[in-house]
Structures are given as structure tokens and as C-alpha cells.
Coordinates of C-alpha atoms in Angstrom, one line a residue:
X854 CA 50.0 -124.5 -41.1
X855 CA 47.6 -127.3 -40.2
X856 CA 45.6 -127.5 -43.4
X857 CA 43.7 -130.5 -42.3
X858 CA 41.8 -128.2 -40.0
X859 CA 38.5 -126.7 -41.1
X860 CA 37.6 -124.1 -38.5
X861 CA 34.1 -123.2 -39.8
X862 CA 32.9 -126.7 -40.3
X863 CA 34.4 -127.9 -37.0
X864 CA 32.8 -125.0 -35.1
X865 CA 29.4 -125.7 -36.6
X866 CA 29.6 -129.4 -35.9
X867 CA 30.6 -128.8 -32.2
X868 CA 27.7 -126.3 -31.9
X869 CA 25.3 -129.0 -33.2
X870 CA 26.7 -131.6 -30.9
X871 CA 25.6 -129.5 -28.0
X872 CA 21.9 -130.0 -29.1
X873 CA 21.1 -126.2 -29.1
X874 CA 17.5 -125.0 -28.7
X875 CA 16.5 -122.5 -31.4
X876 CA 14.7 -119.3 -30.6
X877 CA 16.3 -117.6 -33.6
X878 CA 16.2 -117.8 -37.4
X879 CA 16.3 -119.7 -39.7
X880 CA 12.8 -120.9 -39.6
X881 CA 13.5 -124.6 -40.1
X882 CA 14.7 -124.6 -36.5
X883 CA 17.8 -126.7 -36.9
X884 CA 15.9 -129.0 -39.3
X885 CA 12.9 -129.7 -37.0
X886 CA 10.5 -127.9 -39.3
X887 CA 10.8 -129.4 -42.7
X888 CA 8.4 -131.4 -45.0
X889 CA 8.9 -135.1 -44.7
X890 CA 9.1 -135.7 -48.4
X891 CA 12.3 -133.6 -48.6
X892 CA 13.8 -134.3 -45.2
X893 CA 15.9 -137.3 -46.4
X894 CA 17.9 -135.0 -48.7
X895 CA 18.1 -131.9 -46.5
X896 CA 18.3 -133.3 -43.0
X897 CA 22.1 -133.3 -42.6
X898 CA 22.8 -129.9 -44.1
X899 CA 20.1 -128.1 -42.1
X900 CA 22.0 -128.8 -38.9
X901 CA 24.8 -126.6 -40.2
X902 CA 22.5 -123.9 -41.5
X903 CA 23.0 -121.4 -38.7
X904 CA 23.0 -117.7 -38.2
X905 CA 25.5 -115.3 -36.5
X906 CA 25.2 -116.8 -33.0
X907 CA 27.8 -116.3 -30.3
X908 CA 30.8 -118.4 -31.2
X909 CA 29.9 -118.8 -34.9
X910 CA 31.5 -115.6 -36.0
X911 CA 30.4 -113.0 -38.6
X912 CA 31.5 -113.1 -42.3
X913 CA 31.5 -109.3 -42.5
X914 CA 33.5 -108.7 -39.4
X915 CA 35.3 -112.0 -38.6
X916 CA 37.2 -112.6 -35.4
X917 CA 36.7 -116.3 -34.7
X918 CA 36.2 -119.4 -36.9
X919 CA 35.7 -117.5 -40.1
X920 CA 38.9 -115.4 -39.5
X921 CA 40.8 -118.6 -38.8
X922 CA 39.5 -120.1 -42.0
X923 CA 40.5 -117.0 -44.0
X924 CA 44.1 -117.1 -42.5
X925 CA 44.4 -120.8 -43.6
X926 CA 43.3 -119.7 -47.1
X927 CA 45.8 -116.9 -47.1
X928 CA 48.6 -119.3 -46.3
X929 CA 47.6 -121.9 -48.9
X930 CA 46.8 -119.5 -51.8
X931 CA 49.7 -117.1 -50.9
X932 CA 47.5 -114.0 -50.9
X933 CA 47.7 -110.9 -48.7
X934 CA 44.0 -111.5 -47.9
X935 CA 41.3 -114.0 -49.0
X936 CA 37.6 -113.2 -48.7
X937 CA 35.0 -116.0 -48.6
X938 CA 32.2 -115.3 -51.1
X939 CA 28.7 -116.7 -50.8
X940 CA 27.3 -114.9 -53.8
X941 CA 29.5 -116.7 -56.4
X942 CA 32.3 -115.2 -58.4
X943 CA 29.7 -112.6 -59.5
X944 CA 29.9 -111.0 -56.1
X945 CA 33.7 -110.9 -56.2
X946 CA 33.8 -109.5 -59.8
X947 CA 31.4 -106.7 -58.8
X948 CA 33.3 -105.9 -55.6
X949 CA 36.8 -105.8 -57.2
X950 CA 35.6 -103.4 -59.9
X951 CA 33.7 -101.1 -57.5
X952 CA 36.8 -101.0 -55.3
X953 CA 39.2 -100.1 -58.1
X954 CA 37.3 -97.4 -60.0
X955 CA 34.6 -94.8 -59.8
X956 CA 32.1 -93.1 -62.2
X957 CA 33.8 -91.8 -65.3
X958 CA 37.1 -93.7 -64.7
X959 CA 38.5 -95.6 -67.7
X960 CA 38.9 -99.3 -67.3
X961 CA 40.6 -101.5 -69.9
X962 CA 38.5 -104.7 -70.3
X963 CA 38.8 -107.9 -72.2
X964 CA 35.8 -107.9 -74.6
X965 CA 34.8 -111.6 -74.1
X966 CA 34.4 -111.2 -70.4
X967 CA 31.6 -112.7 -68.2
X968 CA 28.4 -110.7 -67.9
X969 CA 29.1 -110.0 -64.2
X970 CA 32.1 -107.9 -65.3
X971 CA 29.8 -105.8 -67.4
X972 CA 27.4 -105.5 -64.6
X973 CA 30.2 -104.3 -62.3
X974 CA 31.2 -101.6 -64.8
X975 CA 27.7 -100.4 -65.1
X976 CA 27.2 -100.2 -61.4
X977 CA 30.5 -98.3 -61.0
X978 CA 29.7 -95.9 -63.8
X979 CA 33.1 -96.5 -65.3
X980 CA 34.0 -96.0 -68.9
X981 CA 35.1 -99.3 -70.4
X982 CA 37.7 -99.5 -73.1
X983 CA 37.4 -102.9 -74.7
X984 CA 40.4 -104.9 -76.0
X985 CA 39.3 -107.6 -78.5
X986 CA 40.3 -111.2 -78.1
X987 CA 42.2 -113.0 -80.8
X988 CA 40.4 -115.5 -83.0
X989 CA 42.2 -118.9 -82.7
X990 CA 41.5 -120.9 -85.8
X991 CA 43.1 -124.0 -84.2
X992 CA 40.2 -124.2 -81.6
X993 CA 37.7 -122.2 -83.8
X994 CA 36.8 -119.6 -81.1
X995 CA 37.9 -116.3 -79.5
X996 CA 40.3 -116.9 -76.7
X997 CA 42.3 -114.0 -75.2
X998 CA 43.6 -110.5 -76.1
X999 CA 47.0 -110.4 -77.8
X1000 CA 50.0 -109.1 -76.1
X1001 CA 50.2 -106.7 -79.0
X1002 CA 46.8 -105.1 -78.2
X1003 CA 47.3 -104.3 -74.5
X1004 CA 50.3 -102.0 -74.9
X1005 CA 48.4 -100.0 -77.5
X1006 CA 45.4 -99.7 -75.2
X1007 CA 47.6 -98.5 -72.3
X1008 CA 49.4 -96.0 -74.5
X1009 CA 46.1 -94.6 -75.7
X1010 CA 44.6 -94.7 -72.1
X1011 CA 47.5 -94.4 -69.6
X1012 CA 45.0 -92.9 -67.1
X1013 CA 43.0 -96.2 -66.9
X1014 CA 42.3 -97.1 -63.3
X1015 CA 42.3 -100.9 -63.9
X1016 CA 42.7 -103.7 -66.4
X1017 CA 40.1 -106.5 -66.2
X1018 CA 41.1 -109.9 -67.7
X1019 CA 39.6 -113.4 -67.8
X1020 CA 42.1 -116.3 -67.2
X1021 CA 41.7 -119.1 -68.0
X1022 CA 38.8 -119.1 -70.5
X1023 CA 35.9 -121.5 -70.0
X1024 CA 37.7 -124.2 -71.9
X1025 CA 40.9 -124.1 -69.8
X1026 CA 43.1 -122.1 -72.2
X1027 CA 45.7 -119.7 -70.6
X1028 CA 48.0 -117.0 -72.1
X1029 CA 50.9 -114.7 -71.2
X1030 CA 49.1 -112.9 -68.4
X1031 CA 52.3 -112.3 -66.4
X1032 CA 53.7 -110.2 -69.2
X1033 CA 50.4 -108.2 -69.3
X1034 CA 50.4 -107.8 -65.5
X1035 CA 54.1 -106.6 -65.5
X1036 CA 53.3 -104.1 -68.2
X1037 CA 50.3 -102.8 -66.3
X1038 CA 52.3 -102.4 -63.1
X1039 CA 54.8 -100.2 -64.9
X1040 CA 51.9 -97.7 -65.3
X1041 CA 50.7 -98.4 -61.7
X1042 CA 47.5 -99.9 -63.1
X1043 CA 46.1 -102.8 -61.1
X1044 CA 45.1 -106.0 -62.8
X1045 CA 41.8 -107.6 -61.8
X1046 CA 41.3 -111.2 -62.9
X1047 CA 38.1 -113.3 -63.2
X1048 CA 39.7 -116.8 -62.6
X1049 CA 36.4 -118.5 -62.1
X1050 CA 37.7 -121.7 -63.7
X1051 CA 41.2 -121.8 -62.1
X1052 CA 40.9 -122.6 -58.4
X1053 CA 42.7 -125.9 -58.9
X1054 CA 45.7 -124.1 -60.5
X1055 CA 46.8 -123.8 -56.9
X1056 CA 47.9 -127.4 -57.1
X1057 CA 50.8 -126.6 -59.3
X1058 CA 52.3 -128.6 -62.1
X1059 CA 51.0 -130.0 -64.4
X1060 CA 48.2 -127.4 -64.0
X1061 CA 48.9 -123.8 -65.2
X1062 CA 50.0 -121.2 -62.7
X1063 CA 47.3 -119.1 -61.1
X1064 CA 47.0 -115.4 -62.1
X1065 CA 47.6 -114.7 -58.4
X1066 CA 51.0 -116.4 -58.6
X1067 CA 51.7 -114.5 -61.8
X1068 CA 51.3 -111.0 -60.3
X1069 CA 47.6 -110.1 -60.6
X1070 CA 46.3 -107.7 -57.9
X1071 CA 42.8 -109.2 -57.3
X1072 CA 41.8 -112.7 -58.4
X1073 CA 38.3 -114.2 -58.1
X1074 CA 37.9 -118.0 -58.2
X1075 CA 34.8 -120.2 -58.2
X1076 CA 35.7 -122.8 -55.7
X1077 CA 32.5 -124.8 -56.7
X1078 CA 33.6 -125.3 -60.3
X1079 CA 36.6 -127.6 -59.7
X1080 CA 37.0 -128.0 -55.9
X1081 CA 34.5 -129.7 -53.5
X1082 CA 32.6 -126.6 -52.6
X1083 CA 28.9 -125.9 -52.9
X1084 CA 27.4 -123.9 -55.7
X1085 CA 28.0 -120.1 -55.2
X1086 CA 31.0 -120.7 -52.9
X1087 CA 33.9 -118.7 -54.2
X1088 CA 37.2 -116.9 -53.2
X1089 CA 38.4 -113.4 -53.7
X1090 CA 42.2 -113.1 -53.2
X1091 CA 44.1 -109.8 -52.9
X1092 CA 47.8 -109.4 -53.4
X1093 CA 48.3 -105.8 -54.1
X1094 CA 49.5 -102.3 -53.1
X1095 CA 47.2 -100.8 -55.7
X1096 CA 43.8 -102.1 -54.5
X1097 CA 42.5 -101.4 -51.1
X1098 CA 41.5 -104.4 -49.0
X1099 CA 39.2 -102.2 -47.0
X1100 CA 37.4 -101.0 -50.1
X1101 CA 36.9 -104.6 -51.3
X1102 CA 35.5 -105.5 -47.8
X1103 CA 33.2 -102.5 -47.9
X1104 CA 31.7 -103.4 -51.2
X1105 CA 31.4 -107.1 -50.4
X1106 CA 29.4 -106.1 -47.3
X1107 CA 27.1 -104.1 -49.6
X1108 CA 26.8 -106.8 -52.3
X1109 CA 26.6 -110.0 -50.2
X1110 CA 23.8 -111.0 -47.9
X1111 CA 23.8 -109.8 -44.3
X1112 CA 22.7 -113.4 -43.5
X1113 CA 25.4 -115.4 -45.3
X1114 CA 25.1 -119.2 -45.7
X1115 CA 27.1 -121.1 -43.2
X1116 CA 27.0 -124.4 -45.2
X1117 CA 28.5 -122.4 -48.1
X1118 CA 31.2 -120.9 -45.9
X1119 CA 32.0 -124.3 -44.4
X1120 CA 32.3 -125.8 -47.9
X1121 CA 34.8 -123.2 -48.8
X1122 CA 36.8 -124.1 -45.7
X1123 CA 36.6 -127.8 -46.7
X1124 CA 37.6 -127.1 -50.3
X1125 CA 40.7 -125.2 -49.2
X1126 CA 41.6 -128.1 -46.9
X1127 CA 41.0 -130.6 -49.7
X1128 CA 43.3 -128.8 -52.1
X1129 CA 46.0 -128.2 -49.5
X1130 CA 46.2 -131.8 -48.4
X1131 CA 45.7 -133.5 -51.8
X1132 CA 48.5 -136.1 -52.2
X1133 CA 50.5 -136.3 -55.4
X1134 CA 49.6 -139.9 -56.0
X1135 CA 45.9 -138.9 -55.9
X1136 CA 46.5 -136.1 -58.4
X1137 CA 48.4 -138.7 -60.6
X1138 CA 45.4 -141.0 -60.5
X1139 CA 43.1 -138.1 -61.5
X1140 CA 45.3 -137.2 -64.4
X1141 CA 45.4 -140.8 -65.6
X1142 CA 41.6 -141.0 -65.4
X1143 CA 41.2 -137.8 -67.4
X1144 CA 43.6 -139.2 -70.0
X1145 CA 41.4 -142.4 -70.3
X1146 CA 38.2 -140.3 -70.6
X1147 CA 39.9 -138.3 -73.3
X1148 CA 40.9 -141.4 -75.1
X1149 CA 37.3 -142.8 -75.0
X1150 CA 35.9 -139.5 -76.3
X1151 CA 38.4 -139.3 -79.1
X1152 CA 36.9 -142.4 -80.7
X1153 CA 34.7 -140.7 -83.2
X1154 CA 34.4 -139.7 -86.8
X1155 CA 32.1 -136.8 -85.9
X1156 CA 34.4 -134.6 -83.8
X1157 CA 38.0 -133.9 -82.8
X1158 CA 39.4 -133.2 -79.4
X1159 CA 40.7 -129.6 -79.3
X1160 CA 43.9 -128.7 -77.4
X1161 CA 43.7 -127.0 -74.0
X1162 CA 46.1 -126.1 -71.2
X1163 CA 44.0 -127.6 -68.4
X1164 CA 44.2 -131.4 -68.4
X1165 CA 40.8 -131.7 -66.7
X1166 CA 38.9 -129.9 -69.5
X1167 CA 38.0 -132.0 -72.6
X1168 CA 36.5 -130.1 -75.5
X1169 CA 34.9 -131.8 -78.6
X1170 CA 34.9 -129.8 -81.8
X1171 CA 32.1 -131.0 -84.0
X1172 CA 33.1 -131.5 -87.7
X1173 CA 31.3 -129.5 -90.4
X1174 CA 27.8 -130.7 -90.9
X1175 CA 27.3 -132.1 -87.4
X1176 CA 25.4 -130.1 -84.8
X1177 CA 26.9 -129.7 -81.3
X1178 CA 23.5 -129.2 -79.9
X1179 CA 22.3 -132.5 -81.4
X1180 CA 25.3 -134.4 -80.2
X1181 CA 25.0 -133.0 -76.7
X1182 CA 21.3 -134.0 -76.7
X1183 CA 22.3 -137.5 -77.6
X1184 CA 24.8 -137.7 -74.8
X1185 CA 22.1 -136.4 -72.4
X1186 CA 19.9 -139.2 -73.7
X1187 CA 22.5 -141.6 -72.4
X1188 CA 22.4 -139.7 -69.0
X1189 CA 25.8 -138.1 -69.6
X1190 CA 25.7 -134.3 -69.1
X1191 CA 28.4 -132.0 -70.5
X1192 CA 29.2 -128.6 -68.9
X1193 CA 28.8 -126.4 -71.9
X1194 CA 27.5 -126.6 -75.5
X1195 CA 28.3 -123.8 -78.0
X1196 CA 27.4 -123.7 -81.7
X1197 CA 30.3 -126.0 -82.5
X1198 CA 31.9 -127.4 -79.3
X1199 CA 30.9 -129.5 -76.3
X1200 CA 32.9 -129.2 -73.1
X1201 CA 33.3 -132.0 -70.6
X1202 CA 34.9 -131.2 -67.2
X1203 CA 36.6 -134.2 -65.6
X1204 CA 37.0 -132.8 -62.1
X1205 CA 39.4 -133.8 -59.3
X1206 CA 38.0 -137.3 -58.7
X1207 CA 38.9 -140.4 -60.7
X1208 CA 36.1 -141.2 -63.1
X1209 CA 34.4 -144.5 -62.2
X1210 CA 32.1 -145.3 -65.1
X1211 CA 34.4 -145.9 -68.1
X1212 CA 32.3 -148.7 -69.6
X1213 CA 29.2 -146.7 -69.4
X1214 CA 31.0 -143.8 -71.2
X1215 CA 32.3 -146.1 -73.9
X1216 CA 28.8 -147.4 -74.6
X1217 CA 27.4 -143.9 -74.7
X1218 CA 30.1 -142.7 -77.1
X1219 CA 29.4 -145.6 -79.4
X1220 CA 25.7 -145.0 -79.3
X1221 CA 26.0 -141.3 -80.0
X1222 CA 28.3 -142.0 -83.0
X1223 CA 25.8 -144.5 -84.4
X1224 CA 22.9 -142.0 -84.0
X1225 CA 24.9 -139.2 -85.6
X1226 CA 25.5 -141.2 -88.8
X1227 CA 22.1 -140.3 -90.0
X1228 CA 22.1 -136.7 -89.0
X1229 CA 21.3 -133.9 -91.4
X1230 CA 23.8 -131.3 -92.4
X1231 CA 23.9 -128.1 -90.3
X1232 CA 25.2 -124.7 -91.2
X1233 CA 28.3 -123.5 -89.5
X1234 CA 28.6 -120.0 -87.9
X1235 CA 31.3 -117.7 -89.1
X1236 CA 32.5 -115.7 -86.0
X1237 CA 36.0 -115.0 -87.2
X1238 CA 35.4 -111.3 -87.8
X1239 CA 32.9 -110.6 -84.9
X1240 CA 35.3 -108.1 -83.3
X1241 CA 36.8 -106.0 -86.2
X1242 CA 38.2 -103.3 -83.9
X1243 CA 41.0 -104.3 -81.5
X1244 CA 40.3 -101.4 -79.2
X1245 CA 36.8 -100.0 -78.8
X1246 CA 34.5 -98.1 -76.5
X1247 CA 30.8 -98.1 -76.0
X1248 CA 28.7 -95.8 -78.2
X1249 CA 27.1 -94.3 -75.0
X1250 CA 28.3 -93.9 -71.4
X1251 CA 26.3 -95.6 -68.7
X1252 CA 25.2 -92.2 -67.4
X1253 CA 23.8 -91.2 -70.9
X1254 CA 22.0 -94.5 -71.2
X1255 CA 20.1 -93.9 -68.0
X1256 CA 18.6 -90.7 -69.5
X1257 CA 17.3 -92.3 -72.7
X1258 CA 14.1 -93.9 -73.7
X1259 CA 14.0 -97.4 -75.2
X1260 CA 11.9 -99.4 -77.7
X1261 CA 11.6 -102.9 -78.9
X1262 CA 12.6 -103.6 -82.5
X1263 CA 12.8 -106.7 -84.6
X1264 CA 16.3 -108.0 -85.1
X1265 CA 16.5 -106.7 -88.7
X1266 CA 15.2 -103.3 -87.7
X1267 CA 17.7 -103.1 -84.8
X1268 CA 20.8 -102.9 -87.0
X1269 CA 22.4 -99.5 -86.6
X1270 CA 20.7 -98.8 -83.3
X1271 CA 22.4 -98.9 -79.9
X1272 CA 21.5 -101.9 -77.7
X1273 CA 19.6 -101.1 -74.5
X1274 CA 20.2 -104.7 -73.2
X1275 CA 22.9 -107.3 -73.4
X1276 CA 22.4 -110.3 -75.7
X1277 CA 24.1 -113.2 -73.9
X1278 CA 24.5 -116.8 -75.1
X1279 CA 24.4 -118.8 -71.9
X1280 CA 26.5 -120.6 -71.0
X1281 CA 29.2 -119.4 -71.1
X1282 CA 27.6 -116.0 -70.2
X1283 CA 29.9 -113.9 -72.5
X1284 CA 27.8 -111.1 -74.2
X1285 CA 27.5 -111.3 -78.0
X1286 CA 26.1 -107.7 -77.9
X1287 CA 26.9 -105.3 -75.1
X1288 CA 24.5 -102.9 -73.6
X1289 CA 25.5 -99.5 -75.1
X1290 CA 27.1 -101.2 -78.2
X1291 CA 26.0 -100.4 -81.8
X1292 CA 24.2 -103.4 -83.3
X1293 CA 25.7 -104.6 -86.6
X1294 CA 24.4 -106.9 -89.3
X1295 CA 27.1 -109.4 -88.2
X1296 CA 25.6 -109.5 -84.7
X1297 CA 22.2 -110.3 -86.0
X1298 CA 23.5 -113.0 -88.4
X1299 CA 25.3 -114.8 -85.5
X1300 CA 22.1 -114.5 -83.3
X1301 CA 20.0 -116.1 -86.0
X1302 CA 22.5 -118.9 -86.5
X1303 CA 22.8 -119.5 -82.7
X1304 CA 19.0 -119.8 -82.5
X1305 CA 18.9 -122.3 -85.4
X1306 CA 21.5 -124.4 -83.6
X1307 CA 19.6 -124.3 -80.3
X1308 CA 22.0 -122.2 -78.3
X1309 CA 20.1 -120.5 -75.4
X1310 CA 20.3 -116.7 -75.4
X1311 CA 19.6 -114.6 -72.3
X1312 CA 17.3 -111.6 -73.2
X1313 CA 14.4 -110.0 -71.4
X1314 CA 12.3 -110.4 -74.6
X1315 CA 13.1 -113.1 -77.2
X1316 CA 11.2 -111.4 -79.9
X1317 CA 13.6 -108.7 -81.2
X1318 CA 16.0 -106.5 -79.3
X1319 CA 15.5 -103.5 -76.9
X1320 CA 17.3 -100.4 -78.2
X1321 CA 17.7 -96.8 -77.4
X1322 CA 15.6 -94.3 -79.3
X1323 CA 17.6 -92.3 -81.8

């Protein structure tokens, strides 16, 4: 197919070239009404910020430019159908769960999933069965469930309506998802994958294979994370006989705006075209650039580079006694901003463009190293036994939670109670404590240590935890 074509963008541009007169929304009237102080930055994009006018198609019932763009995406990603998402991968994660299960249905879920997966389970009223990730001492974090755990979970719960996995993890690590998918299909259980960080896996070697290529039924990708798409622009791919395309479309129509952003949709169209037409020599230059950046970042006595499967992800693991939060702040002081900071690691994402400021990076690394020489010691956080049960369910069903009263307790008092809210270090957005999970002393200890090390935690109230009354 002609992957240089971008039907949505080209249609919007042609429409603007005709100098249309607006008696319709949006209120900026094709950019005519906009404050002068912001016009310089917004002017170009406002011309593409249209609504569902004749000839511009409708995301929720596409027959024109959007339909053509979706067909091009289907051809490139090798899916049965690809939906464009303007509500981020969150919208896709919600829709795939709602389409696959109903209230009371069992769903086997990777425990260290994104909070949007948990929100989808709660909205559906499903009964999650969590499979714990393995602790990988080499990278000092939880990664993915073991292939030993999934068969046990399926044997205990063969009536599960879906399996929800995350692939790759935030740091670019992958695992034997094909074997897991093949096993699930033996039981006619669909596999739903949050592949937010893997849209560029479609480029092939040396990148890992996409979960879609490896047999997953539904795969959601954040195009904006690694491809040239705007924030919140994502894809949902279906390649399945077990999940209904019509159901997914139904829930996407409910979840996503009835006035979807045309600039976001156009950027998805452009991102697909970019990936599909990216030349091998350009990919080689990007990989060489990433290798040089990794070499610069390696030059330190304060951290090590941890291994990963995605060559565009570079993770620094701080040595004992050095704070990741402090090191990240020092980088930011040099106007270099990493993607993610955990209690002990800093993640840098190279991206699909050659890096142009090697000398600036070298100077920044040297300066950060000098400043860290005088740092004070910091406690480390022991998370190796955070998930002692390999297969676990919530203490309460979502239906039961809706009937109970809540109260706010201090962290110390909350031990032994059932959490009425999720406690989420963000990023990466993976819950430390799940809503409906019994709070343990280990949870509280990790929370306290995360606070000391400056990790931001998403909670409604920072003073204590909201729990269900006993």
C-alpha cells in the first residue's frame, strides 16, 4: 500500500486551503479568535482543529479519510482492525477489558499493571485474579510474571474470560509472551496486552517483536511515546476470533469524546506513515546514536547501566548510598530531563531521532558526577518480597466495595485494613496498593521509603490512607 499517504492530514490540509468560513465549533473559528500572546505557538495547529464537517469523516463511524487511515494502519501493523484513540492508551485499555468481560467474570491480570487496567476491571465489575511478577535481582525490580505462574493460574481458574498482560515493561524489558498466549488460546481465553511502550516494535529487528505479531488478541500502543504522534494519540489493534470488534467499537464510542481531536487523529496517521516508510539506514543511524548516548551515560562511578531488550531505553541504576531522585534533579539542573525516576533508577528514552547534543550531554554527566561526590548516604528500599503470593485475589469484590463506608487512617493505623483507594507511585503508574487489597506492614514501609526518596505518590489525601470500615 502507499504508506507515504496520510489521508486524515491531507484531507484537513485541503479543507484549510479552501479558506472555509466557520459558523460551527470550535470557538477559535479556525484560529481567528485566539489571544495574541499564544498565537505564535498555536496558529498552525488551530487550522487543523476541525469538527465532523462534510468530507472530514467521523471517528465513531468512519467512511472517508479516517477509514482510509485505519486501513493503512491495518496493512502496516498486520491487524484485523486498528482503531485510532484520542484518549490515550487508557481509553484502549478500558475498552478492551469492557469488551472481553462482564460483572463477576474472572480475569487473570499481571499484578504490576498500569492503573488504567485496574480502572477497567472496576468499571466492568470483573473479578481479578492477580499473578505476581518475578523479582529480577539483575535489574533490581519486578518485571513480568513467570511462565511457571500462568499455567497454575489457568488451571485454578479455567473459566477466566481474559488474561491481561503488560509488554514490554516501562524499561523496555520483554518476556516469553508468545508461550503465554499460545497456552491461553488452548483454553480459548483471549490475551489483552497493554503495549504502551512498544509501537516501534513494528519496525522489526533489532527491536523485539510486538505482542500482536506474537499472537495477542488485542494490543494497545501509545503512539506518542516513541513515534511522532501527539500526546494522547494511541492505537488499539485487534487480531482475534475471541474478542468482538463490534464490542470494542461500542465501548470506545462510550469512553472517547464525541468531539475527537482532529490534530491527534492526523498525528496518528502521520506516525503510521513515518514508521512504515522509515529507511533502514535511518534506523541504523538512530541505533548508533543510542549507543553513543549509552556510552556517555556509562561514564560514572555512581551508577551502572542495566540491561534491557529495547535499544532505545537507557536505564541508570544508582549504586547504594546514592539517591536516584537527587541524581535526576542534578540532570534537570543541567536542562536534561529523564522520562522516569524510581527509588533507585533513572530511565532515559532515546527516541527515533539521532541525538544532536552529545557534547552538552557529556558536560552534564561530568557535572552531575562531580556534584554527587559530596552526596550523603541514602537508605535503599527492599522490595524483593513485596508480592509474597504468586496468585492472589482482592479481599473484596468491586460490588461489595460499593456498599461499604470508608474512613481515613494514618498509615500505621491502616495496616490490616482493606484499602478503599489505590496508592500509586507515578510515574510509572503501577499501583503499590490496590483498591480492595489488604494493607500490610510491608506496604507502609515501602511507602515511607518512597516518600523519603522523593518519589511522587498519587493519592486523594496524602495524610494517611482511605480504608473500608471493618
